[in-house]
mmCIF file with all atom_site columns, C-alpha atoms in Angstrom:
data_model
loop_
_atom_site.group_PDB
_atom_site.id
_atom_site.type_symbol
_atom_site.label_atom_id
_atom_site.label_alt_id
_atom_site.label_comp_id
_atom_site.label_asym_id
_atom_site.label_entity_id
_atom_site.label_seq_id
_atom_site.pdbx_PDB_ins_code
_atom_site.Cartn_x
_atom_site.Cartn_y
_atom_site.Cartn_z
_atom_site.occupancy
_atom_site.B_iso_or_equiv
_atom_site.pdbx_formal_charge
_atom_site.auth_seq_id
_atom_site.auth_comp_id
_atom_site.auth_asym_id
_atom_site.auth_atom_id
_atom_site.pdbx_PDB_model_num
ATOM 1   C CA . ASP A 1 1   ? 0.000  0.000   0.000   1.00 69.00 ? 10  ASP A CA 1
ATOM 2   C CA . GLN A 1 2   ? 1.545  3.253   -1.148  1.00 80.00 ? 11  GLN A CA 1
ATOM 3   C CA . GLN A 1 3   ? 1.472  5.764   1.690   1.00 91.00 ? 12  GLN A CA 1
ATOM 4   C CA . VAL A 1 4   ? 2.945  8.656   -0.306  1.00 95.00 ? 13  VAL A CA 1
ATOM 5   C CA . LYS A 1 5   ? 1.588  9.158   -3.793  1.00 95.00 ? 14  LYS A CA 1
ATOM 6   C CA . GLN A 1 6   ? 2.736  11.351  -6.627  1.00 96.00 ? 15  GLN A CA 1
ATOM 7   C CA . ASN A 1 7   ? 0.103  10.724  -9.240  1.00 92.00 ? 16  ASN A CA 1
ATOM 8   C CA . SER A 1 8   ? 1.741  12.652  -12.074 1.00 95.00 ? 17  SER A CA 1
ATOM 9   C CA . PRO A 1 9   ? 4.736  10.744  -13.443 1.00 94.00 ? 18  PRO A CA 1
ATOM 10  C CA . SER A 1 10  ? 5.749  13.754  -15.517 1.00 97.00 ? 19  SER A CA 1
ATOM 11  C CA . LEU A 1 11  ? 5.136  17.471  -15.937 1.00 97.00 ? 20  LEU A CA 1
ATOM 12  C CA . SER A 1 12  ? 6.286  19.822  -18.677 1.00 98.00 ? 21  SER A CA 1
ATOM 13  C CA . VAL A 1 13  ? 6.314  23.634  -18.297 1.00 98.00 ? 22  VAL A CA 1
ATOM 14  C CA . GLN A 1 14  ? 7.729  26.631  -20.122 1.00 98.00 ? 23  GLN A CA 1
ATOM 15  C CA . GLU A 1 15  ? 10.670 28.533  -18.712 1.00 97.00 ? 24  GLU A CA 1
ATOM 16  C CA . GLY A 1 16  ? 9.517  31.419  -16.545 1.00 97.00 ? 25  GLY A CA 1
ATOM 17  C CA . ARG A 1 17  ? 6.143  29.879  -15.741 1.00 97.00 ? 26  ARG A CA 1
ATOM 18  C CA . ILE A 1 18  ? 5.069  28.224  -12.491 1.00 98.00 ? 27  ILE A CA 1
ATOM 19  C CA . SER A 1 19  ? 5.656  24.505  -11.878 1.00 98.00 ? 28  SER A CA 1
ATOM 20  C CA . ILE A 1 20  ? 3.281  22.828  -9.440  1.00 98.00 ? 29  ILE A CA 1
ATOM 21  C CA . LEU A 1 21  ? 4.132  19.331  -8.239  1.00 98.00 ? 30  LEU A CA 1
ATOM 22  C CA . ASN A 1 22  ? 1.585  17.484  -6.131  1.00 98.00 ? 31  ASN A CA 1
ATOM 23  C CA . CYS A 1 23  ? 1.810  14.828  -3.457  1.00 98.00 ? 32  CYS A CA 1
ATOM 24  C CA . ASP A 1 24  ? -0.844 13.000  -1.432  1.00 97.00 ? 33  ASP A CA 1
ATOM 25  C CA . TYR A 1 25  ? -0.384 10.876  1.654   1.00 96.00 ? 34  TYR A CA 1
ATOM 26  C CA . THR A 1 26  ? -2.575 8.424   3.512   1.00 95.00 ? 35  THR A CA 1
ATOM 27  C CA . ASN A 1 27  ? -0.827 7.921   6.849   1.00 90.00 ? 36  ASN A CA 1
ATOM 28  C CA . SER A 1 28  ? -2.124 10.403  9.443   1.00 89.00 ? 37  SER A CA 1
ATOM 29  C CA . MET A 1 29  ? 0.987  9.729   11.562  1.00 87.00 ? 38  MET A CA 1
ATOM 30  C CA . PHE A 1 30  ? 3.158  11.595  9.084   1.00 90.00 ? 39  PHE A CA 1
ATOM 31  C CA . ASP A 1 31  ? 4.104  14.978  10.497  1.00 88.00 ? 40  ASP A CA 1
ATOM 32  C CA . TYR A 1 32  ? 7.104  16.108  8.505   1.00 91.00 ? 41  TYR A CA 1
ATOM 33  C CA . PHE A 1 33  ? 7.326  16.390  4.737   1.00 94.00 ? 42  PHE A CA 1
ATOM 34  C CA . LEU A 1 34  ? 10.267 16.931  2.424   1.00 94.00 ? 43  LEU A CA 1
ATOM 35  C CA . TRP A 1 35  ? 10.917 17.483  -1.245  1.00 97.00 ? 44  TRP A CA 1
ATOM 36  C CA . TYR A 1 36  ? 14.017 16.125  -2.930  1.00 96.00 ? 45  TYR A CA 1
ATOM 37  C CA . LYS A 1 37  ? 15.310 16.782  -6.419  1.00 96.00 ? 46  LYS A CA 1
ATOM 38  C CA . LYS A 1 38  ? 17.248 14.125  -8.293  1.00 92.00 ? 47  LYS A CA 1
ATOM 39  C CA . TYR A 1 39  ? 19.325 14.353  -11.441 1.00 90.00 ? 48  TYR A CA 1
ATOM 40  C CA . PRO A 1 40  ? 20.201 11.147  -13.318 1.00 84.00 ? 49  PRO A CA 1
ATOM 41  C CA . ALA A 1 41  ? 23.154 9.225   -11.826 1.00 77.00 ? 50  ALA A CA 1
ATOM 42  C CA . GLU A 1 42  ? 23.179 11.441  -8.708  1.00 84.00 ? 51  GLU A CA 1
ATOM 43  C CA . GLY A 1 43  ? 21.771 11.083  -5.224  1.00 88.00 ? 52  GLY A CA 1
ATOM 44  C CA . PRO A 1 44  ? 18.650 13.022  -4.196  1.00 91.00 ? 53  PRO A CA 1
ATOM 45  C CA . THR A 1 45  ? 19.276 16.615  -3.115  1.00 92.00 ? 54  THR A CA 1
ATOM 46  C CA . PHE A 1 46  ? 17.227 18.051  -0.271  1.00 92.00 ? 55  PHE A CA 1
ATOM 47  C CA . LEU A 1 47  ? 15.158 20.995  -1.474  1.00 95.00 ? 56  LEU A CA 1
ATOM 48  C CA . ILE A 1 48  ? 12.634 22.157  1.111   1.00 95.00 ? 57  ILE A CA 1
ATOM 49  C CA . SER A 1 49  ? 10.593 20.765  3.990   1.00 93.00 ? 58  SER A CA 1
ATOM 50  C CA . ILE A 1 50  ? 7.533  21.559  6.082   1.00 94.00 ? 59  ILE A CA 1
ATOM 51  C CA . SER A 1 51  ? 6.287  20.361  9.447   1.00 91.00 ? 60  SER A CA 1
ATOM 52  C CA . SER A 1 52  ? 2.657  19.633  10.139  1.00 91.00 ? 61  SER A CA 1
ATOM 53  C CA . ILE A 1 53  ? 2.288  22.698  12.357  1.00 91.00 ? 62  ILE A CA 1
ATOM 54  C CA . LYS A 1 54  ? 2.705  24.939  9.314   1.00 94.00 ? 63  LYS A CA 1
ATOM 55  C CA . ASP A 1 55  ? 0.758  25.282  6.095   1.00 96.00 ? 64  ASP A CA 1
ATOM 56  C CA . LYS A 1 56  ? 3.410  27.053  4.035   1.00 97.00 ? 65  LYS A CA 1
ATOM 57  C CA . ASN A 1 57  ? 7.169  27.248  3.832   1.00 97.00 ? 66  ASN A CA 1
ATOM 58  C CA . GLU A 1 58  ? 9.075  29.372  1.359   1.00 97.00 ? 67  GLU A CA 1
ATOM 59  C CA . ASP A 1 59  ? 12.704 29.337  0.246   1.00 96.00 ? 68  ASP A CA 1
ATOM 60  C CA . GLY A 1 60  ? 13.560 31.522  -2.710  1.00 97.00 ? 69  GLY A CA 1
ATOM 61  C CA . ARG A 1 61  ? 11.789 30.242  -5.804  1.00 97.00 ? 70  ARG A CA 1
ATOM 62  C CA . PHE A 1 62  ? 10.438 27.207  -3.947  1.00 98.00 ? 71  PHE A CA 1
ATOM 63  C CA . THR A 1 63  ? 7.305  27.143  -1.806  1.00 98.00 ? 72  THR A CA 1
ATOM 64  C CA . VAL A 1 64  ? 5.711  24.111  -0.230  1.00 98.00 ? 73  VAL A CA 1
ATOM 65  C CA . PHE A 1 65  ? 2.051  24.153  0.803   1.00 98.00 ? 74  PHE A CA 1
ATOM 66  C CA . LEU A 1 66  ? 0.518  21.645  3.191   1.00 97.00 ? 75  LEU A CA 1
ATOM 67  C CA . ASN A 1 67  ? -3.211 20.922  3.493   1.00 97.00 ? 76  ASN A CA 1
ATOM 68  C CA . LYS A 1 68  ? -3.490 18.528  6.420   1.00 95.00 ? 77  LYS A CA 1
ATOM 69  C CA . SER A 1 69  ? -7.238 17.998  6.179   1.00 95.00 ? 78  SER A CA 1
ATOM 70  C CA . ALA A 1 70  ? -6.840 16.889  2.562   1.00 96.00 ? 79  ALA A CA 1
ATOM 71  C CA . LYS A 1 71  ? -3.548 15.068  3.274   1.00 96.00 ? 80  LYS A CA 1
ATOM 72  C CA . HIS A 1 72  ? -2.071 16.919  0.348   1.00 97.00 ? 81  HIS A CA 1
ATOM 73  C CA . LEU A 1 73  ? 1.053  18.929  -0.267  1.00 97.00 ? 82  LEU A CA 1
ATOM 74  C CA . SER A 1 74  ? 2.381  20.750  -3.268  1.00 98.00 ? 83  SER A CA 1
ATOM 75  C CA . LEU A 1 75  ? 5.670  22.258  -4.369  1.00 98.00 ? 84  LEU A CA 1
ATOM 76  C CA . HIS A 1 76  ? 5.558  25.492  -6.355  1.00 98.00 ? 85  HIS A CA 1
ATOM 77  C CA . ILE A 1 77  ? 8.573  26.621  -8.365  1.00 98.00 ? 86  ILE A CA 1
ATOM 78  C CA . VAL A 1 78  ? 8.391  30.209  -9.607  1.00 97.00 ? 87  VAL A CA 1
ATOM 79  C CA . PRO A 1 79  ? 9.826  31.092  -12.034 1.00 97.00 ? 88  PRO A CA 1
ATOM 80  C CA . SER A 1 80  ? 10.792 27.729  -13.493 1.00 98.00 ? 89  SER A CA 1
ATOM 81  C CA . GLN A 1 81  ? 14.222 27.432  -15.068 1.00 97.00 ? 90  GLN A CA 1
ATOM 82  C CA . PRO A 1 82  ? 15.656 24.781  -17.439 1.00 96.00 ? 91  PRO A CA 1
ATOM 83  C CA . GLY A 1 83  ? 18.082 23.745  -14.666 1.00 95.00 ? 92  GLY A CA 1
ATOM 84  C CA . ASP A 1 84  ? 15.081 22.718  -12.590 1.00 97.00 ? 93  ASP A CA 1
ATOM 85  C CA . SER A 1 85  ? 14.500 19.792  -14.949 1.00 97.00 ? 94  SER A CA 1
ATOM 86  C CA . ALA A 1 86  ? 14.862 16.701  -12.745 1.00 96.00 ? 95  ALA A CA 1
ATOM 87  C CA . VAL A 1 87  ? 12.844 14.068  -10.900 1.00 95.00 ? 96  VAL A CA 1
ATOM 88  C CA . TYR A 1 88  ? 11.174 15.464  -7.784  1.00 97.00 ? 97  TYR A CA 1
ATOM 89  C CA . PHE A 1 89  ? 10.424 13.138  -4.882  1.00 96.00 ? 98  PHE A CA 1
ATOM 90  C CA . CYS A 1 90  ? 8.013  13.877  -2.091  1.00 97.00 ? 99  CYS A CA 1
ATOM 91  C CA . ALA A 1 91  ? 8.899  12.179  1.214   1.00 95.00 ? 100 ALA A CA 1
ATOM 92  C CA . ALA A 1 92  ? 7.303  11.952  4.643   1.00 93.00 ? 101 ALA A CA 1
ATOM 93  C CA . SER A 1 93  ? 8.309  10.955  8.146   1.00 88.00 ? 102 SER A CA 1
ATOM 94  C CA . GLY A 1 94  ? 6.208  10.475  11.217  1.00 82.00 ? 103 GLY A CA 1
ATOM 95  C CA . ARG A 1 95  ? 5.994  10.232  14.953  1.00 66.00 ? 104 ARG A CA 1
ATOM 96  C CA . GLY A 1 96  ? 7.395  7.150   16.547  1.00 59.00 ? 105 GLY A CA 1
ATOM 97  C CA . SER A 1 97  ? 10.254 5.834   18.609  1.00 58.00 ? 106 SER A CA 1
ATOM 98  C CA . GLY A 1 98  ? 13.273 3.622   18.292  1.00 57.00 ? 107 GLY A CA 1
ATOM 99  C CA . GLY A 1 99  ? 14.239 5.275   15.064  1.00 62.00 ? 108 GLY A CA 1
ATOM 100 C CA . SER A 1 100 ? 10.924 4.761   13.274  1.00 62.00 ? 109 SER A CA 1
ATOM 101 C CA . ASN A 1 101 ? 10.450 8.538   13.227  1.00 69.00 ? 110 ASN A CA 1
ATOM 102 C CA . TYR A 1 102 ? 13.606 8.666   11.152  1.00 77.00 ? 111 TYR A CA 1
ATOM 103 C CA . LYS A 1 103 ? 12.214 6.540   8.366   1.00 83.00 ? 112 LYS A CA 1
ATOM 104 C CA . LEU A 1 104 ? 11.462 8.484   5.202   1.00 88.00 ? 113 LEU A CA 1
ATOM 105 C CA . THR A 1 105 ? 8.715  7.159   2.958   1.00 90.00 ? 114 THR A CA 1
ATOM 106 C CA . PHE A 1 106 ? 9.093  8.368   -0.607  1.00 93.00 ? 115 PHE A CA 1
ATOM 107 C CA . GLY A 1 107 ? 6.630  8.844   -3.424  1.00 95.00 ? 116 GLY A CA 1
ATOM 108 C CA . LYS A 1 108 ? 7.459  7.483   -6.873  1.00 93.00 ? 117 LYS A CA 1
ATOM 109 C CA . GLY A 1 109 ? 8.605  10.852  -8.168  1.00 95.00 ? 118 GLY A CA 1
ATOM 110 C CA . THR A 1 110 ? 7.555  13.313  -10.867 1.00 97.00 ? 119 THR A CA 1
ATOM 111 C CA . LEU A 1 111 ? 9.813  14.101  -13.815 1.00 97.00 ? 120 LEU A CA 1
ATOM 112 C CA . LEU A 1 112 ? 9.756  17.855  -14.368 1.00 98.00 ? 121 LEU A CA 1
ATOM 113 C CA . THR A 1 113 ? 10.888 19.178  -17.746 1.00 98.00 ? 122 THR A CA 1
ATOM 114 C CA . VAL A 1 114 ? 11.292 22.930  -18.108 1.00 97.00 ? 123 VAL A CA 1
ATOM 115 C CA . ASN A 1 115 ? 11.446 23.940  -21.741 1.00 96.00 ? 124 ASN A CA 1
ATOM 116 C CA . PRO A 1 116 ? 13.450 27.013  -22.788 1.00 93.00 ? 125 PRO A CA 1
ATOM 117 C CA . ASP B 2 1   ? 31.462 20.414  4.594   1.00 57.00 ? 1   ASP B CA 1
ATOM 118 C CA . THR B 2 2   ? 27.911 19.443  3.596   1.00 62.00 ? 2   THR B CA 1
ATOM 119 C CA . GLU B 2 3   ? 28.828 16.442  1.525   1.00 88.00 ? 3   GLU B CA 1
ATOM 120 C CA . VAL B 2 4   ? 28.225 12.732  1.777   1.00 95.00 ? 4   VAL B CA 1
ATOM 121 C CA . THR B 2 5   ? 30.744 10.770  -0.266  1.00 96.00 ? 5   THR B CA 1
ATOM 122 C CA . GLN B 2 6   ? 30.404 7.214   -1.507  1.00 97.00 ? 6   GLN B CA 1
ATOM 123 C CA . THR B 2 7   ? 32.914 4.825   -3.052  1.00 97.00 ? 7   THR B CA 1
ATOM 124 C CA . PRO B 2 8   ? 33.101 3.211   -5.470  1.00 97.00 ? 8   PRO B CA 1
ATOM 125 C CA . LYS B 2 9   ? 30.923 5.025   -7.983  1.00 95.00 ? 9   LYS B CA 1
ATOM 126 C CA . HIS B 2 10  ? 30.347 1.850   -9.991  1.00 96.00 ? 10  HIS B CA 1
ATOM 127 C CA . LEU B 2 11  ? 30.794 -1.793  -8.991  1.00 96.00 ? 11  LEU B CA 1
ATOM 128 C CA . VAL B 2 12  ? 30.383 -4.973  -11.009 1.00 96.00 ? 12  VAL B CA 1
ATOM 129 C CA . MET B 2 13  ? 30.523 -8.241  -9.119  1.00 93.00 ? 13  MET B CA 1
ATOM 130 C CA . GLY B 2 14  ? 29.778 -11.902 -9.592  1.00 91.00 ? 14  GLY B CA 1
ATOM 131 C CA . MET B 2 15  ? 27.381 -13.829 -7.421  1.00 90.00 ? 15  MET B CA 1
ATOM 132 C CA . THR B 2 16  ? 30.222 -15.483 -5.492  1.00 89.00 ? 16  THR B CA 1
ATOM 133 C CA . ASN B 2 17  ? 32.208 -12.304 -4.831  1.00 90.00 ? 17  ASN B CA 1
ATOM 134 C CA . LYS B 2 18  ? 32.541 -10.381 -1.579  1.00 95.00 ? 18  LYS B CA 1
ATOM 135 C CA . LYS B 2 19  ? 32.695 -6.605  -1.871  1.00 96.00 ? 19  LYS B CA 1
ATOM 136 C CA . SER B 2 20  ? 32.055 -3.536  0.271   1.00 97.00 ? 20  SER B CA 1
ATOM 137 C CA . LEU B 2 21  ? 30.468 -0.143  -0.303  1.00 98.00 ? 21  LEU B CA 1
ATOM 138 C CA . LYS B 2 22  ? 31.764 2.811   1.680   1.00 98.00 ? 22  LYS B CA 1
ATOM 139 C CA . CYS B 2 23  ? 30.145 6.028   2.809   1.00 98.00 ? 23  CYS B CA 1
ATOM 140 C CA . GLU B 2 24  ? 31.626 8.996   4.662   1.00 97.00 ? 24  GLU B CA 1
ATOM 141 C CA . GLN B 2 25  ? 30.255 12.248  6.065   1.00 96.00 ? 25  GLN B CA 1
ATOM 142 C CA . HIS B 2 26  ? 31.878 15.045  8.074   1.00 89.00 ? 26  HIS B CA 1
ATOM 143 C CA . MET B 2 27  ? 28.795 17.035  9.037   1.00 91.00 ? 27  MET B CA 1
ATOM 144 C CA . GLY B 2 28  ? 28.769 15.700  12.586  1.00 91.00 ? 28  GLY B CA 1
ATOM 145 C CA . HIS B 2 29  ? 25.588 13.768  11.873  1.00 92.00 ? 29  HIS B CA 1
ATOM 146 C CA . ARG B 2 30  ? 24.920 10.891  14.250  1.00 91.00 ? 30  ARG B CA 1
ATOM 147 C CA . ALA B 2 31  ? 22.434 9.051   12.017  1.00 92.00 ? 31  ALA B CA 1
ATOM 148 C CA . MET B 2 32  ? 23.408 7.268   8.815   1.00 94.00 ? 32  MET B CA 1
ATOM 149 C CA . TYR B 2 33  ? 21.286 5.319   6.358   1.00 95.00 ? 33  TYR B CA 1
ATOM 150 C CA . TRP B 2 34  ? 21.504 2.852   3.493   1.00 97.00 ? 34  TRP B CA 1
ATOM 151 C CA . TYR B 2 35  ? 18.897 2.953   0.748   1.00 96.00 ? 35  TYR B CA 1
ATOM 152 C CA . LYS B 2 36  ? 18.419 0.875   -2.384  1.00 96.00 ? 36  LYS B CA 1
ATOM 153 C CA . GLN B 2 37  ? 16.947 2.430   -5.513  1.00 92.00 ? 37  GLN B CA 1
ATOM 154 C CA . LYS B 2 38  ? 15.861 0.528   -8.598  1.00 92.00 ? 38  LYS B CA 1
ATOM 155 C CA . ALA B 2 39  ? 15.286 2.284   -11.915 1.00 86.00 ? 39  ALA B CA 1
ATOM 156 C CA . LYS B 2 40  ? 12.187 4.519   -12.000 1.00 82.00 ? 40  LYS B CA 1
ATOM 157 C CA . LYS B 2 41  ? 11.396 3.668   -8.356  1.00 87.00 ? 41  LYS B CA 1
ATOM 158 C CA . PRO B 2 42  ? 11.765 5.679   -5.150  1.00 89.00 ? 42  PRO B CA 1
ATOM 159 C CA . PRO B 2 43  ? 14.591 4.982   -2.703  1.00 91.00 ? 43  PRO B CA 1
ATOM 160 C CA . GLU B 2 44  ? 13.795 2.144   -0.296  1.00 92.00 ? 44  GLU B CA 1
ATOM 161 C CA . LEU B 2 45  ? 15.229 2.237   3.201   1.00 93.00 ? 45  LEU B CA 1
ATOM 162 C CA . MET B 2 46  ? 17.460 -0.698  4.154   1.00 96.00 ? 46  MET B CA 1
ATOM 163 C CA . PHE B 2 47  ? 19.210 0.240   7.422   1.00 95.00 ? 47  PHE B CA 1
ATOM 164 C CA . VAL B 2 48  ? 19.396 3.096   9.927   1.00 92.00 ? 48  VAL B CA 1
ATOM 165 C CA . TYR B 2 49  ? 22.309 3.627   12.308  1.00 93.00 ? 49  TYR B CA 1
ATOM 166 C CA . SER B 2 50  ? 22.184 6.064   15.199  1.00 90.00 ? 50  SER B CA 1
ATOM 167 C CA . TYR B 2 51  ? 25.263 6.709   17.318  1.00 92.00 ? 51  TYR B CA 1
ATOM 168 C CA . GLU B 2 52  ? 27.008 3.837   15.515  1.00 94.00 ? 52  GLU B CA 1
ATOM 169 C CA . LYS B 2 53  ? 24.312 1.351   16.556  1.00 93.00 ? 53  LYS B CA 1
ATOM 170 C CA . LEU B 2 54  ? 21.842 -0.330  14.247  1.00 94.00 ? 54  LEU B CA 1
ATOM 171 C CA . SER B 2 55  ? 18.381 1.178   14.889  1.00 89.00 ? 55  SER B CA 1
ATOM 172 C CA . ILE B 2 56  ? 16.380 -0.147  11.966  1.00 88.00 ? 56  ILE B CA 1
ATOM 173 C CA . ASN B 2 57  ? 16.788 -3.147  9.678   1.00 93.00 ? 57  ASN B CA 1
ATOM 174 C CA . GLU B 2 58  ? 13.999 -3.207  7.126   1.00 91.00 ? 58  GLU B CA 1
ATOM 175 C CA . SER B 2 59  ? 14.038 -7.019  6.853   1.00 92.00 ? 59  SER B CA 1
ATOM 176 C CA . VAL B 2 60  ? 17.013 -6.905  4.522   1.00 96.00 ? 60  VAL B CA 1
ATOM 177 C CA . PRO B 2 61  ? 18.470 -10.313 3.473   1.00 95.00 ? 61  PRO B CA 1
ATOM 178 C CA . SER B 2 62  ? 21.619 -11.321 5.356   1.00 95.00 ? 62  SER B CA 1
ATOM 179 C CA . ARG B 2 63  ? 23.700 -11.176 2.184   1.00 96.00 ? 63  ARG B CA 1
ATOM 180 C CA . PHE B 2 64  ? 23.763 -7.423  2.940   1.00 97.00 ? 64  PHE B CA 1
ATOM 181 C CA . SER B 2 65  ? 25.726 -6.689  6.111   1.00 97.00 ? 65  SER B CA 1
ATOM 182 C CA . PRO B 2 66  ? 26.031 -3.089  7.356   1.00 97.00 ? 66  PRO B CA 1
ATOM 183 C CA . GLU B 2 67  ? 28.796 -1.806  9.592   1.00 97.00 ? 67  GLU B CA 1
ATOM 184 C CA . CYS B 2 68  ? 29.361 1.560   11.250  1.00 96.00 ? 68  CYS B CA 1
ATOM 185 C CA . PRO B 2 69  ? 33.006 1.702   12.434  1.00 95.00 ? 69  PRO B CA 1
ATOM 186 C CA . ASN B 2 70  ? 32.728 5.302   13.680  1.00 93.00 ? 70  ASN B CA 1
ATOM 187 C CA . SER B 2 71  ? 30.441 8.305   13.540  1.00 90.00 ? 71  SER B CA 1
ATOM 188 C CA . SER B 2 72  ? 31.702 9.375   10.097  1.00 95.00 ? 72  SER B CA 1
ATOM 189 C CA . LEU B 2 73  ? 31.841 6.053   8.282   1.00 97.00 ? 73  LEU B CA 1
ATOM 190 C CA . LEU B 2 74  ? 29.257 3.559   7.119   1.00 98.00 ? 74  LEU B CA 1
ATOM 191 C CA . ASN B 2 75  ? 29.986 0.380   5.186   1.00 98.00 ? 75  ASN B CA 1
ATOM 192 C CA . LEU B 2 76  ? 27.773 -2.123  3.425   1.00 98.00 ? 76  LEU B CA 1
ATOM 193 C CA . HIS B 2 77  ? 29.347 -5.562  2.998   1.00 97.00 ? 77  HIS B CA 1
ATOM 194 C CA . LEU B 2 78  ? 28.030 -7.624  0.121   1.00 96.00 ? 78  LEU B CA 1
ATOM 195 C CA . HIS B 2 79  ? 28.267 -11.394 -0.240  1.00 94.00 ? 79  HIS B CA 1
ATOM 196 C CA . ALA B 2 80  ? 26.542 -13.940 -2.489  1.00 93.00 ? 80  ALA B CA 1
ATOM 197 C CA . LEU B 2 81  ? 24.333 -11.348 -4.136  1.00 94.00 ? 81  LEU B CA 1
ATOM 198 C CA . GLN B 2 82  ? 21.737 -12.105 -6.795  1.00 95.00 ? 82  GLN B CA 1
ATOM 199 C CA . PRO B 2 83  ? 21.285 -10.344 -10.151 1.00 95.00 ? 83  PRO B CA 1
ATOM 200 C CA . GLU B 2 84  ? 18.075 -8.765  -8.815  1.00 95.00 ? 84  GLU B CA 1
ATOM 201 C CA . ASP B 2 85  ? 20.208 -6.937  -6.237  1.00 96.00 ? 85  ASP B CA 1
ATOM 202 C CA . SER B 2 86  ? 21.573 -4.763  -9.031  1.00 97.00 ? 86  SER B CA 1
ATOM 203 C CA . ALA B 2 87  ? 20.563 -1.196  -8.168  1.00 96.00 ? 87  ALA B CA 1
ATOM 204 C CA . LEU B 2 88  ? 21.784 2.226   -7.073  1.00 94.00 ? 88  LEU B CA 1
ATOM 205 C CA . TYR B 2 89  ? 22.804 2.084   -3.399  1.00 97.00 ? 89  TYR B CA 1
ATOM 206 C CA . LEU B 2 90  ? 22.473 5.393   -1.628  1.00 96.00 ? 90  LEU B CA 1
ATOM 207 C CA . CYS B 2 91  ? 23.931 6.467   1.679   1.00 97.00 ? 91  CYS B CA 1
ATOM 208 C CA . ALA B 2 92  ? 22.445 9.345   3.662   1.00 95.00 ? 92  ALA B CA 1
ATOM 209 C CA . SER B 2 93  ? 23.068 11.083  6.964   1.00 94.00 ? 93  SER B CA 1
ATOM 210 C CA . SER B 2 94  ? 21.130 13.351  9.282   1.00 91.00 ? 94  SER B CA 1
ATOM 211 C CA . GLN B 2 95  ? 21.134 14.786  12.756  1.00 86.00 ? 95  GLN B CA 1
ATOM 212 C CA . TRP B 2 96  ? 19.608 12.639  15.473  1.00 80.00 ? 96  TRP B CA 1
ATOM 213 C CA . GLY B 2 97  ? 17.341 13.579  18.341  1.00 74.00 ? 97  GLY B CA 1
ATOM 214 C CA . LEU B 2 98  ? 15.561 16.437  16.588  1.00 72.00 ? 98  LEU B CA 1
ATOM 215 C CA . PRO B 2 99  ? 11.832 16.471  15.856  1.00 66.00 ? 99  PRO B CA 1
ATOM 216 C CA . TYR B 2 100 ? 12.532 16.593  12.151  1.00 72.00 ? 100 TYR B CA 1
ATOM 217 C CA . ASN B 2 101 ? 14.686 14.587  9.807   1.00 75.00 ? 101 ASN B CA 1
ATOM 218 C CA . GLU B 2 102 ? 16.423 16.197  6.860   1.00 85.00 ? 102 GLU B CA 1
ATOM 219 C CA . GLN B 2 103 ? 18.563 13.555  5.281   1.00 90.00 ? 103 GLN B CA 1
ATOM 220 C CA . PHE B 2 104 ? 21.497 14.408  3.044   1.00 92.00 ? 104 PHE B CA 1
ATOM 221 C CA . PHE B 2 105 ? 22.291 11.874  0.353   1.00 94.00 ? 105 PHE B CA 1
ATOM 222 C CA . GLY B 2 106 ? 25.504 10.806  -1.318  1.00 95.00 ? 106 GLY B CA 1
ATOM 223 C CA . PRO B 2 107 ? 25.768 10.287  -5.095  1.00 94.00 ? 107 PRO B CA 1
ATOM 224 C CA . GLY B 2 108 ? 25.294 6.537   -4.791  1.00 95.00 ? 108 GLY B CA 1
ATOM 225 C CA . THR B 2 109 ? 27.093 3.402   -5.941  1.00 96.00 ? 109 THR B CA 1
ATOM 226 C CA . ARG B 2 110 ? 25.740 1.803   -9.096  1.00 95.00 ? 110 ARG B CA 1
ATOM 227 C CA . LEU B 2 111 ? 25.965 -1.959  -8.442  1.00 96.00 ? 111 LEU B CA 1
ATOM 228 C CA . THR B 2 112 ? 25.680 -4.604  -11.146 1.00 96.00 ? 112 THR B CA 1
ATOM 229 C CA . VAL B 2 113 ? 25.553 -8.279  -10.139 1.00 95.00 ? 113 VAL B CA 1
ATOM 230 C CA . LEU B 2 114 ? 26.345 -10.718 -12.926 1.00 93.00 ? 114 LEU B CA 1
#
C-alpha cells in the first residue's frame, strides 16, 4: 500500500512559468514532509521541507504548501528554469520511537521538464 | 562540509564475490542510512544507524551486512548477491534527536551483479 503518492509521473512547463508538483499521503501519523530533487546518476538533493504545524514554507523560488485535512502537499517553483528539470520526490516521516520517526517514505517521483 | 561521499561510484561483481560499499560524512551527523533504488522507483530504506548502533533493519536479506566503524563512516558488505540486487545504493546522513529529519544523500554506488 503506497502511503505517499505522486500521481503525475511527468510534468512539462515553459521557462519562466510556475511549476506545481503534487503529493498526497494516507498515513495520518506523518508529520514532517520533504521534497528532494534528483538528477540522473546522482543522489537526491534536499530541497525544502515543512512540518505539520505549518501550512506554508518558502525558500527563494520554492514554496511548499501543506493541506493537512486533505492530506495533500504541493511544491511550487516560480519562475521555473531549465536547470530545474529533474525528478522530484516527495517524502514523509512520522511520529514514533526507536528510530521509526527517522524513516522516510518516498513517493514514486515526478519528472519535471522545463522547456526554454 | 555538507557532503556525503560514496565509493566506489560503480561496482560490477559476480554472485560469489565479496565486496564492500563505503560512505563517509563530516557534518557531525549521528544518524546514517543505506537505501536501495531501482530504476524509476523511489529509494527504499534498508538500514538506519544512530550513534554507531543499528536502529532499523527493514528485513534486509543477510547477504547485505552493514557496519558503522565510527560516527563518520558507514559500510555495506556484500556477499553472495543475486542479479536482482543490481541497483543504485544510496547512503544518507542526518542529525539525530531532533523532531525533524532532513537527510542528506551521497551520489550513490551503481551496483551490477552478474
